[in-house]
Structures are given as structure tokens and as C-alpha cells.
Amino acid sequence: MRYERPATIEDVTALLASGGEKSFVLAGGTDLLVRMKNDAFEADLIVDIKAIEGMSDVTRTADGFEIGAAVPCAALGENAELSRVWPGVVEAANLIGSTQIQGRCTISGNLCNASPAADSVPAMVAAGALARIAGPDGRRTVPVQDIPQGPGKTSLRKGEFIEAIVLPDPGPRSGDAYLRFIPRTEMDIAVVGVGVQLTLAEDGSIASARVALGAVGPKVIEATEAAETIIGTRLDQPALDALAAVCSEVSTPIADKRGTVDFRKQVVGVLAARAAKIAYQRAGED
Ligand SMILES: Cc1cc2nc3c(=O)[nH]c(=O)nc-3n(C[C@H](O)[C@H](O)[C@H](O)COP(=O)(O)OP(=O)(O)OC[C@H]3O[C@@H](n4cnc5c(N)ncnc54)[C@H](O)[C@@H]3O)c2cc1C
């Protein structure tokens, strides 16, 4: 197995473009190294991105935040400004694994691992996050929900990798939240996860909203119809009931030892209503 630790983005894309079928980016390694050990497969090439300048930085820009692809999730929680502006995204990242895992794992890795249960992904989708991709032909930027294509599959082309996640500025009177259900208190995979982001109008009604559902389909679901049920409301009980009902309706979960289809459909509605309440309260505090 070949291991490379390049110093530039151009070297990463050139290495990945020339590598064999089993070429992988190494960020935190909390999925990749475990998979290599469990599946006992040998990678052709591992490209460690942690030595690239700026790749481990969270940068405040005029339009929001740029989170380099090697920033460990623990560093997101330690960033006071990011935690203030995007508390839901940060709390999702800080639910991943344990303190030890968070010291290494990244939200780009969480996204590119393409697990339907990835915790940070619904929160990022609700936040309107973008993935900035570098490749042999230059750069392109796509909504994060366009990256996972199904369990373990991404839309990244040969030679491409994510260099940063871009979070926009949500503007005043905005709030977000992420909630997940797991059968124990930590170190478990989401049975259901829900991210909600919303912005309030002057009169306290919801001017815009985004709802994203995790672990209830082969990839994260951006539930636009669900978001529409709460837009224009003050999140009263009928609005919360409608939100829950549509989230259940649009979910297409599997049944496994962790939960039946009916259970997941019910829980996704309950969590959506609870996450929306938290996001609404946060938006009002601005
Ligand atoms: C004990 C344990 C507990 C866990 N708990 C959770 C949990 O609660 N919730 C959860 O969602 N996950 C959990 N995970 C899974 C894992 O920690 C997360 O998915 C993590 O965010 C992966 O990030 P990473 O940087 O370690 O990715 P890596 O392992 O480095 O990479 C994962 C995959 O993405 C690719 N990749 C990484 N970065 C990029 C990039 N920038 N561009 C293109 N491809 C890239 C890699 O090639 C690899 O295929 C857990 C894992 C362990 C071992």
C-alpha cells in the first residue's frame, strides 16, 4: 500500500487521478481505517490531506464560514463564533462517536463516507451548506446533499476530493438544530436524525425553513414539502403536527434490528417537531 502526505491541493488531485481503483483520501481515518481493518482489504493508495496548509482551518469569510476538510469535529465545538451562528451543525458534529473520535473525525469525511445515518449531514443540508470540490480540471461547488448517492457511494469523480465545507451566513433571526434518536446515550449510529434551519420574519412568523432527514432513506432527504408546512406559521401545534406528518410520509426507511419502518416513520416526525421548536427558539433569541 502506498501512503502519501502531499503539501498541496494540486498534488492531492494528481495523486488521486493517477491512483488505482482503491485510492482513498485520509482525513480523520475513523471510518476508513476501521473499514480497512474490518474488511481486511488493502488500499492501493492513501492520500493524507492533513499536511496541506489551511486544510485544518475554520475561516470566517464575508459570507459565512469555510471549514477545511481536515478540521476535526472537536475544533468546531471549540470555535465560539461558529457555535453561536450554527449551533445545530456544531452539535451534530459533536455527537459523532466520542471525545477521542471527535479529536480526529471530520464533517467532510462524515459526508464522503456516505452513510445514510451520518450525523452531520442532515444538519449541513438544513444549513444550506456547500461542498467545495477540487479536481484535476479545477474546482466546483455543489450543495452537500449532492455528494452522497446511496450507502457508501458519492458523486465525486476520479481525482476529486472535498477541500472545504462552506456554511453561509444565515442572517438575523435565524436558528438551527439537530436531533437524533439512538437506543443508548452515546456511541451509537442514528436510528433517525433530523436537521432544521429557519429564519423568522419581523412579526415572528417563519419566513423560510429547511428540513433534512437522516437514516430514513438510502441518503439524506431534504424534505421541502415538510418545510413548507411551517413557513408562514408561528410554529403552533397544527403546524408542528403537519410538519411531523409530512416528515413521516416522505421517509422511506428500512427495517432492521434497530427499528421497524413504522417506528422510524413515527420517530422522524417527533424529532422534526422537537428540532423545529429548538431552532425557532434560537432564531428568536437573536
Ligand atoms: C467508535 C466510532 C463511533 C462513531 N460514531 C459515529 C456517530 O455517532 N455518528 C456518525 O455520523 N458517525 C460515526 N462514526 C463514523 C465516523 O467517525 C464519521 O463518519 C466521521 O465523521 C468520518 O470522518 P473522518 O475524517 O474520520 O473520515 P475518514 O475515515 O478519513 O474518511 C471516510 C471516507 O471519506 C473519504 N474522505 C474523507 N475525507 C474526504 C474528502 N475531504 N474528500 C473526499 N473524500 C474524503 C475517505 O476516503 C473515506 O472513504 C463513528 C466511528 C467510530 C469508529
mmCIF file of C-alpha atoms and ligand atoms in Angstrom:
data_model
loop_
_atom_site.group_PDB
_atom_site.id
_atom_site.type_symbol
_atom_site.label_atom_id
_atom_site.label_comp_id
_atom_site.label_asym_id
_atom_site.label_seq_id
_atom_site.Cartn_x
_atom_site.Cartn_y
_atom_site.Cartn_z
ATOM 1 C CA MET A 1 0.000 0.000 0.000
ATOM 2 C CA ARG A 2 1.254 3.439 -0.926
ATOM 3 C CA TYR A 3 0.835 6.254 1.637
ATOM 4 C CA GLU A 4 1.287 9.873 0.564
ATOM 5 C CA ARG A 5 1.089 13.063 2.595
ATOM 6 C CA PRO A 6 1.199 15.847 -0.023
ATOM 7 C CA ALA A 7 1.597 19.527 0.822
ATOM 8 C CA THR A 8 -0.647 20.990 -1.897
ATOM 9 C CA ILE A 9 -4.164 20.518 -3.216
ATOM 10 C CA GLU A 10 -2.798 20.057 -6.749
ATOM 11 C CA ASP A 11 -0.676 17.145 -5.544
ATOM 12 C CA VAL A 12 -3.728 15.536 -3.905
ATOM 13 C CA THR A 13 -5.782 15.672 -7.097
ATOM 14 C CA ALA A 14 -2.845 14.486 -9.255
ATOM 15 C CA LEU A 15 -2.221 11.537 -6.917
ATOM 16 C CA LEU A 16 -5.911 10.589 -6.790
ATOM 17 C CA ALA A 17 -6.227 10.923 -10.581
ATOM 18 C CA SER A 18 -3.306 8.595 -11.203
ATOM 19 C CA GLY A 19 -4.146 6.110 -8.421
ATOM 20 C CA GLY A 20 -5.847 2.746 -8.876
ATOM 21 C CA GLU A 21 -9.445 1.737 -8.042
ATOM 22 C CA LYS A 22 -8.727 1.562 -4.325
ATOM 23 C CA SER A 23 -7.362 5.082 -3.815
ATOM 24 C CA PHE A 24 -8.674 6.941 -0.797
ATOM 25 C CA VAL A 25 -8.419 10.319 0.849
ATOM 26 C CA LEU A 26 -7.452 10.034 4.507
ATOM 27 C CA ALA A 27 -8.895 12.728 6.768
ATOM 28 C CA GLY A 28 -9.504 11.553 10.356
ATOM 29 C CA GLY A 29 -9.455 7.903 9.339
ATOM 30 C CA THR A 30 -12.228 6.988 11.808
ATOM 31 C CA ASP A 31 -14.211 5.309 9.022
ATOM 32 C CA LEU A 32 -11.504 4.436 6.542
ATOM 33 C CA LEU A 33 -9.032 2.766 8.899
ATOM 34 C CA VAL A 34 -11.790 0.839 10.703
ATOM 35 C CA ARG A 35 -13.170 -0.342 7.347
ATOM 36 C CA MET A 36 -9.730 -1.373 6.120
ATOM 37 C CA LYS A 37 -9.216 -3.404 9.250
ATOM 38 C CA ASN A 38 -12.694 -4.962 9.334
ATOM 39 C CA ASP A 39 -12.961 -5.651 5.615
ATOM 40 C CA ALA A 40 -9.299 -6.665 5.624
ATOM 41 C CA PHE A 41 -8.773 -5.048 2.235
ATOM 42 C CA GLU A 42 -5.583 -3.456 1.045
ATOM 43 C CA ALA A 43 -5.835 0.062 -0.377
ATOM 44 C CA ASP A 44 -3.747 0.894 -3.459
ATOM 45 C CA LEU A 45 -3.162 4.452 -2.333
ATOM 46 C CA ILE A 46 -3.931 6.519 0.757
ATOM 47 C CA VAL A 47 -3.659 10.305 0.366
ATOM 48 C CA ASP A 48 -3.453 12.003 3.752
ATOM 49 C CA ILE A 49 -4.726 15.603 3.448
ATOM 50 C CA LYS A 50 -3.733 16.820 6.911
ATOM 51 C CA ALA A 51 -0.370 18.355 5.893
ATOM 52 C CA ILE A 52 -1.928 20.848 3.455
ATOM 53 C CA GLU A 53 -1.785 24.436 4.618
ATOM 54 C CA GLY A 54 -5.222 25.813 5.518
ATOM 55 C CA MET A 55 -6.907 22.388 5.379
ATOM 56 C CA SER A 56 -7.258 22.340 9.184
ATOM 57 C CA ASP A 57 -8.599 25.899 9.460
ATOM 58 C CA VAL A 58 -12.065 27.280 10.126
ATOM 59 C CA THR A 59 -12.172 30.618 8.311
ATOM 60 C CA ARG A 60 -14.729 33.389 8.846
ATOM 61 C CA THR A 61 -15.446 34.932 5.439
ATOM 62 C CA ALA A 62 -17.642 37.847 4.376
ATOM 63 C CA ASP A 63 -20.411 35.336 3.511
ATOM 64 C CA GLY A 64 -20.091 32.761 6.273
ATOM 65 C CA PHE A 65 -17.601 30.071 7.227
ATOM 66 C CA GLU A 66 -15.230 27.781 5.378
ATOM 67 C CA ILE A 67 -14.372 24.583 7.176
ATOM 68 C CA GLY A 68 -11.248 22.909 5.787
ATOM 69 C CA ALA A 69 -11.600 19.209 5.054
ATOM 70 C CA ALA A 70 -9.117 18.208 7.780
ATOM 71 C CA VAL A 71 -10.711 20.200 10.637
ATOM 72 C CA PRO A 72 -11.551 17.726 13.413
ATOM 73 C CA CYS A 73 -15.090 17.903 14.772
ATOM 74 C CA ALA A 74 -13.778 18.803 18.240
ATOM 75 C CA ALA A 75 -12.355 22.041 16.790
ATOM 76 C CA LEU A 76 -15.821 23.026 15.557
ATOM 77 C CA GLY A 77 -17.180 22.909 19.104
ATOM 78 C CA GLU A 78 -14.242 24.965 20.322
ATOM 79 C CA ASN A 79 -14.972 27.709 17.767
ATOM 80 C CA ALA A 80 -17.188 30.163 19.678
ATOM 81 C CA GLU A 81 -18.320 32.149 16.626
ATOM 82 C CA LEU A 82 -19.248 29.063 14.601
ATOM 83 C CA SER A 83 -21.070 27.587 17.605
ATOM 84 C CA ARG A 84 -23.028 30.813 18.021
ATOM 85 C CA VAL A 85 -24.043 31.117 14.366
ATOM 86 C CA TRP A 86 -24.538 27.406 13.522
ATOM 87 C CA PRO A 87 -25.269 25.625 16.848
ATOM 88 C CA GLY A 88 -27.160 22.799 15.112
ATOM 89 C CA VAL A 89 -24.300 21.941 12.769
ATOM 90 C CA VAL A 90 -21.833 22.038 15.656
ATOM 91 C CA GLU A 91 -23.984 19.892 17.930
ATOM 92 C CA ALA A 92 -24.390 17.305 15.148
ATOM 93 C CA ALA A 93 -20.603 17.181 14.645
ATOM 94 C CA ASN A 94 -20.119 16.882 18.395
ATOM 95 C CA LEU A 95 -22.463 13.887 18.583
ATOM 96 C CA ILE A 96 -20.164 11.801 16.406
ATOM 97 C CA GLY A 97 -18.632 8.946 18.386
ATOM 98 C CA SER A 98 -16.756 10.015 21.487
ATOM 99 C CA THR A 99 -14.288 12.697 22.561
ATOM 100 C CA GLN A 100 -11.487 10.567 21.095
ATOM 101 C CA ILE A 101 -13.270 10.118 17.761
ATOM 102 C CA GLN A 102 -14.119 13.844 17.604
ATOM 103 C CA GLY A 103 -10.435 14.651 18.009
ATOM 104 C CA ARG A 104 -9.838 13.100 14.573
ATOM 105 C CA CYS A 105 -13.076 12.839 12.584
ATOM 106 C CA THR A 106 -14.200 15.488 10.098
ATOM 107 C CA ILE A 107 -17.537 16.569 8.647
ATOM 108 C CA SER A 108 -16.131 16.146 5.117
ATOM 109 C CA GLY A 109 -15.254 12.545 5.983
ATOM 110 C CA ASN A 110 -18.705 12.063 7.505
ATOM 111 C CA LEU A 111 -20.219 13.287 4.221
ATOM 112 C CA CYS A 112 -17.901 11.292 1.905
ATOM 113 C CA ASN A 113 -18.315 8.084 3.868
ATOM 114 C CA ALA A 114 -21.897 8.334 2.560
ATOM 115 C CA SER A 115 -23.605 6.528 5.407
ATOM 116 C CA PRO A 116 -27.371 7.238 5.428
ATOM 117 C CA ALA A 117 -27.042 7.652 9.225
ATOM 118 C CA ALA A 118 -24.198 10.210 9.166
ATOM 119 C CA ASP A 119 -24.985 12.737 11.890
ATOM 120 C CA SER A 120 -23.541 15.941 10.486
ATOM 121 C CA VAL A 121 -25.135 15.563 7.050
ATOM 122 C CA PRO A 122 -28.800 16.414 7.828
ATOM 123 C CA ALA A 123 -27.573 19.402 9.853
ATOM 124 C CA MET A 124 -25.409 20.592 6.954
ATOM 125 C CA VAL A 125 -28.212 20.112 4.428
ATOM 126 C CA ALA A 126 -30.602 22.084 6.643
ATOM 127 C CA ALA A 127 -27.941 24.796 6.887
ATOM 128 C CA GLY A 128 -27.690 25.067 3.096
ATOM 129 C CA ALA A 129 -24.033 24.026 3.231
ATOM 130 C CA LEU A 130 -21.962 23.656 0.081
ATOM 131 C CA ALA A 131 -19.076 21.316 -0.656
ATOM 132 C CA ARG A 132 -16.136 22.865 -2.478
ATOM 133 C CA ILE A 133 -14.532 20.201 -4.608
ATOM 134 C CA ALA A 134 -11.032 20.296 -6.082
ATOM 135 C CA GLY A 135 -10.202 18.050 -9.006
ATOM 136 C CA PRO A 136 -7.818 17.631 -11.935
ATOM 137 C CA ASP A 137 -9.997 20.011 -14.010
ATOM 138 C CA GLY A 138 -10.273 22.733 -11.376
ATOM 139 C CA ARG A 139 -12.867 23.491 -8.732
ATOM 140 C CA ARG A 140 -16.637 23.148 -8.492
ATOM 141 C CA THR A 141 -19.074 23.798 -5.671
ATOM 142 C CA VAL A 142 -22.207 21.737 -5.052
ATOM 143 C CA PRO A 143 -24.857 21.506 -2.313
ATOM 144 C CA VAL A 144 -23.724 18.898 0.226
ATOM 145 C CA GLN A 145 -26.798 16.746 -0.475
ATOM 146 C CA ASP A 146 -25.445 16.117 -3.992
ATOM 147 C CA ILE A 147 -22.385 14.284 -2.629
ATOM 148 C CA PRO A 148 -23.870 11.045 -1.176
ATOM 149 C CA GLN A 149 -25.554 8.894 -3.824
ATOM 150 C CA GLY A 150 -26.515 5.947 -1.618
ATOM 151 C CA PRO A 151 -24.805 3.859 1.063
ATOM 152 C CA GLY A 152 -21.032 4.130 0.522
ATOM 153 C CA LYS A 153 -21.371 5.912 -2.850
ATOM 154 C CA THR A 154 -20.562 9.525 -3.709
ATOM 155 C CA SER A 155 -20.819 11.706 -6.812
ATOM 156 C CA LEU A 156 -17.112 12.618 -6.623
ATOM 157 C CA ARG A 157 -15.297 11.950 -9.896
ATOM 158 C CA LYS A 158 -11.869 10.369 -10.260
ATOM 159 C CA GLY A 159 -9.203 12.662 -8.886
ATOM 160 C CA GLU A 160 -11.669 14.834 -6.949
ATOM 161 C CA PHE A 161 -11.876 15.479 -3.240
ATOM 162 C CA ILE A 162 -13.669 17.971 -0.978
ATOM 163 C CA GLU A 163 -11.341 20.737 0.107
ATOM 164 C CA ALA A 164 -13.836 22.633 2.282
ATOM 165 C CA ILE A 165 -17.410 22.822 3.510
ATOM 166 C CA VAL A 166 -18.905 26.269 3.077
ATOM 167 C CA LEU A 167 -21.580 27.404 5.517
ATOM 168 C CA PRO A 168 -23.436 30.570 4.503
ATOM 169 C CA ASP A 169 -24.341 33.338 6.892
ATOM 170 C CA PRO A 170 -27.929 32.584 7.937
ATOM 171 C CA GLY A 171 -28.766 36.245 8.562
ATOM 172 C CA PRO A 172 -30.537 37.705 11.582
ATOM 173 C CA ARG A 173 -33.406 35.949 13.373
ATOM 174 C CA SER A 174 -32.215 32.527 12.233
ATOM 175 C CA GLY A 175 -31.698 29.307 14.152
ATOM 176 C CA ASP A 176 -30.844 25.675 13.519
ATOM 177 C CA ALA A 177 -30.955 22.413 15.443
ATOM 178 C CA TYR A 178 -30.110 18.744 15.019
ATOM 179 C CA LEU A 179 -31.581 15.852 16.979
ATOM 180 C CA ARG A 180 -31.063 12.130 16.621
ATOM 181 C CA PHE A 181 -32.521 9.045 18.219
ATOM 182 C CA ILE A 182 -30.218 6.265 19.377
ATOM 183 C CA PRO A 183 -31.140 3.432 21.752
ATOM 184 C CA ARG A 184 -28.443 4.460 24.251
ATOM 185 C CA THR A 185 -26.950 7.783 25.263
ATOM 186 C CA GLU A 186 -23.839 7.824 23.023
ATOM 187 C CA MET A 187 -21.500 5.858 20.742
ATOM 188 C CA ASP A 188 -24.269 4.565 18.535
ATOM 189 C CA ILE A 189 -25.485 5.138 14.997
ATOM 190 C CA ALA A 190 -28.574 7.299 14.441
ATOM 191 C CA VAL A 191 -31.781 5.310 14.019
ATOM 192 C CA VAL A 192 -33.266 8.634 12.863
ATOM 193 C CA GLY A 193 -31.662 12.100 12.638
ATOM 194 C CA VAL A 194 -33.307 15.437 11.798
ATOM 195 C CA GLY A 195 -31.814 18.847 10.996
ATOM 196 C CA VAL A 196 -33.939 22.009 10.871
ATOM 197 C CA GLN A 197 -32.965 25.558 9.989
ATOM 198 C CA LEU A 198 -35.339 28.501 9.916
ATOM 199 C CA THR A 199 -35.436 32.268 9.665
ATOM 200 C CA LEU A 200 -38.136 34.442 11.215
ATOM 201 C CA ALA A 201 -39.904 37.442 9.711
ATOM 202 C CA GLU A 202 -40.286 40.667 11.736
ATOM 203 C CA ASP A 203 -43.683 39.510 13.060
ATOM 204 C CA GLY A 204 -42.233 36.251 14.439
ATOM 205 C CA SER A 205 -43.660 34.018 11.726
ATOM 206 C CA ILE A 206 -41.347 31.655 9.854
ATOM 207 C CA ALA A 207 -40.131 33.287 6.651
ATOM 208 C CA SER A 208 -38.039 30.372 5.393
ATOM 209 C CA ALA A 209 -37.196 26.874 6.567
ATOM 210 C CA ARG A 210 -35.202 23.788 5.606
ATOM 211 C CA VAL A 211 -35.748 20.309 6.982
ATOM 212 C CA ALA A 212 -33.388 17.380 6.354
ATOM 213 C CA LEU A 213 -33.940 13.789 7.428
ATOM 214 C CA GLY A 214 -31.211 11.210 8.092
ATOM 215 C CA ALA A 215 -31.278 7.399 8.390
ATOM 216 C CA VAL A 216 -34.750 7.144 6.861
ATOM 217 C CA GLY A 217 -33.684 6.579 3.252
ATOM 218 C CA PRO A 218 -30.618 5.475 1.288
ATOM 219 C CA LYS A 219 -29.316 9.039 1.518
ATOM 220 C CA VAL A 220 -30.266 12.195 3.376
ATOM 221 C CA ILE A 221 -33.702 13.536 2.408
ATOM 222 C CA GLU A 222 -34.219 17.271 2.001
ATOM 223 C CA ALA A 223 -37.901 17.430 2.945
ATOM 224 C CA THR A 224 -39.031 20.557 1.108
ATOM 225 C CA GLU A 225 -42.728 19.711 1.494
ATOM 226 C CA ALA A 226 -42.195 19.354 5.234
ATOM 227 C CA ALA A 227 -40.504 22.753 5.446
ATOM 228 C CA GLU A 228 -43.440 24.304 3.591
ATOM 229 C CA THR A 229 -45.852 23.206 6.334
ATOM 230 C CA ILE A 230 -44.241 25.558 8.844
ATOM 231 C CA ILE A 231 -43.432 28.538 6.596
ATOM 232 C CA GLY A 232 -45.778 31.432 7.405
ATOM 233 C CA THR A 233 -46.679 29.972 10.814
ATOM 234 C CA ARG A 234 -45.543 30.750 14.356
ATOM 235 C CA LEU A 235 -44.945 27.060 14.859
ATOM 236 C CA ASP A 236 -48.241 26.480 16.599
ATOM 237 C CA GLN A 237 -49.495 22.952 17.296
ATOM 238 C CA PRO A 238 -51.267 22.432 13.930
ATOM 239 C CA ALA A 239 -48.045 23.473 12.146
ATOM 240 C CA LEU A 240 -45.977 21.071 14.263
ATOM 241 C CA ASP A 241 -48.464 18.254 13.596
ATOM 242 C CA ALA A 242 -48.367 18.939 9.850
ATOM 243 C CA LEU A 243 -44.565 19.013 9.899
ATOM 244 C CA ALA A 244 -44.421 15.680 11.727
ATOM 245 C CA ALA A 245 -46.961 14.070 9.387
ATOM 246 C CA VAL A 246 -45.137 15.123 6.201
ATOM 247 C CA CYS A 247 -41.735 14.034 7.573
ATOM 248 C CA SER A 248 -43.220 10.592 8.289
ATOM 249 C CA GLU A 249 -44.813 10.466 4.831
ATOM 250 C CA VAL A 250 -41.675 11.306 2.846
ATOM 251 C CA SER A 251 -39.420 8.948 4.811
ATOM 252 C CA THR A 252 -38.520 5.638 3.204
ATOM 253 C CA PRO A 253 -36.666 3.796 5.976
ATOM 254 C CA ILE A 254 -35.584 0.176 6.097
ATOM 255 C CA ALA A 255 -36.460 -2.161 8.954
ATOM 256 C CA ASP A 256 -33.588 -3.692 10.868
ATOM 257 C CA LYS A 257 -32.725 -4.766 14.409
ATOM 258 C CA ARG A 258 -32.508 -1.104 15.394
ATOM 259 C CA GLY A 259 -36.063 -0.183 14.415
ATOM 260 C CA THR A 260 -39.050 -1.095 12.270
ATOM 261 C CA VAL A 261 -40.272 1.016 9.366
ATOM 262 C CA ASP A 262 -43.279 2.213 11.418
ATOM 263 C CA PHE A 263 -41.094 3.095 14.390
ATOM 264 C CA ARG A 264 -38.675 5.135 12.265
ATOM 265 C CA LYS A 265 -41.543 6.904 10.497
ATOM 266 C CA GLN A 266 -43.069 7.866 13.826
ATOM 267 C CA VAL A 267 -39.785 8.962 15.399
ATOM 268 C CA VAL A 268 -38.804 11.125 12.423
ATOM 269 C CA GLY A 269 -41.973 13.192 12.911
ATOM 270 C CA VAL A 270 -41.440 13.534 16.646
ATOM 271 C CA LEU A 271 -37.808 14.621 16.207
ATOM 272 C CA ALA A 272 -38.667 17.062 13.414
ATOM 273 C CA ALA A 273 -41.190 18.836 15.639
ATOM 274 C CA ARG A 274 -38.750 18.960 18.555
ATOM 275 C CA ALA A 275 -35.856 20.185 16.388
ATOM 276 C CA ALA A 276 -38.088 22.840 14.814
ATOM 277 C CA LYS A 277 -39.045 24.110 18.287
ATOM 278 C CA ILE A 278 -35.385 24.423 19.277
ATOM 279 C CA ALA A 279 -34.478 26.169 16.005
ATOM 280 C CA TYR A 280 -37.454 28.527 16.438
ATOM 281 C CA GLN A 281 -36.402 29.423 19.964
ATOM 282 C CA ARG A 282 -32.806 30.015 18.827
ATOM 283 C CA ALA A 283 -33.992 32.247 15.990
ATOM 284 C CA GLY A 284 -35.977 34.328 18.445
ATOM 285 C CA GLU A 285 -33.006 34.880 20.707
ATOM 286 C CA ASP A 286 -31.161 36.882 18.047
HETATM 287 C C1 LIG B 1 -16.270 4.369 17.516
HETATM 288 C C2 LIG B 1 -16.904 5.137 16.368
HETATM 289 C C3 LIG B 1 -18.051 5.852 16.600
HETATM 290 C C4 LIG B 1 -18.658 6.570 15.565
HETATM 291 N N1 LIG B 1 -19.810 7.256 15.831
HETATM 292 C C5 LIG B 1 -20.408 7.951 14.829
HETATM 293 C C6 LIG B 1 -21.603 8.710 15.099
HETATM 294 O O1 LIG B 1 -22.106 8.780 16.221
HETATM 295 N N2 LIG B 1 -22.165 9.380 14.057
HETATM 296 C C7 LIG B 1 -21.633 9.355 12.793
HETATM 297 O O2 LIG B 1 -22.202 10.003 11.900
HETATM 298 N N3 LIG B 1 -20.512 8.646 12.524
HETATM 299 C C8 LIG B 1 -19.876 7.965 13.497
HETATM 300 N N4 LIG B 1 -18.727 7.252 13.239
HETATM 301 C C9 LIG B 1 -18.171 7.259 11.890
HETATM 302 C C10 LIG B 1 -17.050 8.292 11.639
HETATM 303 O O3 LIG B 1 -16.394 8.663 12.827
HETATM 304 C C11 LIG B 1 -17.603 9.551 10.936
HETATM 305 O O4 LIG B 1 -18.253 9.211 9.727
HETATM 306 C C12 LIG B 1 -16.502 10.592 10.673
HETATM 307 O O5 LIG B 1 -17.074 11.856 10.513
HETATM 308 C C13 LIG B 1 -15.623 10.288 9.461
HETATM 309 O O6 LIG B 1 -14.686 11.332 9.318
HETATM 310 P P1 LIG B 1 -13.135 11.019 9.069
HETATM 311 O O7 LIG B 1 -12.472 12.313 8.844
HETATM 312 O O8 LIG B 1 -12.583 10.157 10.153
HETATM 313 O O9 LIG B 1 -13.232 10.188 7.699
HETATM 314 P P2 LIG B 1 -12.183 9.164 7.066
HETATM 315 O O10 LIG B 1 -12.256 7.863 7.757
HETATM 316 O O11 LIG B 1 -10.840 9.793 6.918
HETATM 317 O O12 LIG B 1 -12.845 9.032 5.606
HETATM 318 C C14 LIG B 1 -14.126 8.452 5.424
HETATM 319 C C15 LIG B 1 -14.367 8.257 3.911
HETATM 320 O O13 LIG B 1 -14.488 9.521 3.271
HETATM 321 C C16 LIG B 1 -13.418 9.728 2.326
HETATM 322 N N5 LIG B 1 -12.987 11.110 2.542
HETATM 323 C C17 LIG B 1 -12.614 11.693 3.723
HETATM 324 N N6 LIG B 1 -12.385 12.993 3.546
HETATM 325 C C18 LIG B 1 -12.613 13.245 2.242
HETATM 326 C C19 LIG B 1 -12.542 14.432 1.452
HETATM 327 N N7 LIG B 1 -12.211 15.603 2.001
HETATM 328 N N8 LIG B 1 -12.826 14.349 0.139
HETATM 329 C C20 LIG B 1 -13.195 13.152 -0.423
HETATM 330 N N9 LIG B 1 -13.277 12.007 0.270
HETATM 331 C C21 LIG B 1 -13.000 12.056 1.593
HETATM 332 C C22 LIG B 1 -12.348 8.695 2.685
HETATM 333 O O14 LIG B 1 -11.572 8.328 1.569
HETATM 334 C C23 LIG B 1 -13.209 7.547 3.186
HETATM 335 O O15 LIG B 1 -13.731 6.809 2.124
HETATM 336 C C24 LIG B 1 -18.080 6.540 14.271
HETATM 337 C C25 LIG B 1 -16.902 5.816 14.040
HETATM 338 C C26 LIG B 1 -16.306 5.130 15.083
HETATM 339 C C27 LIG B 1 -15.017 4.369 14.821
#
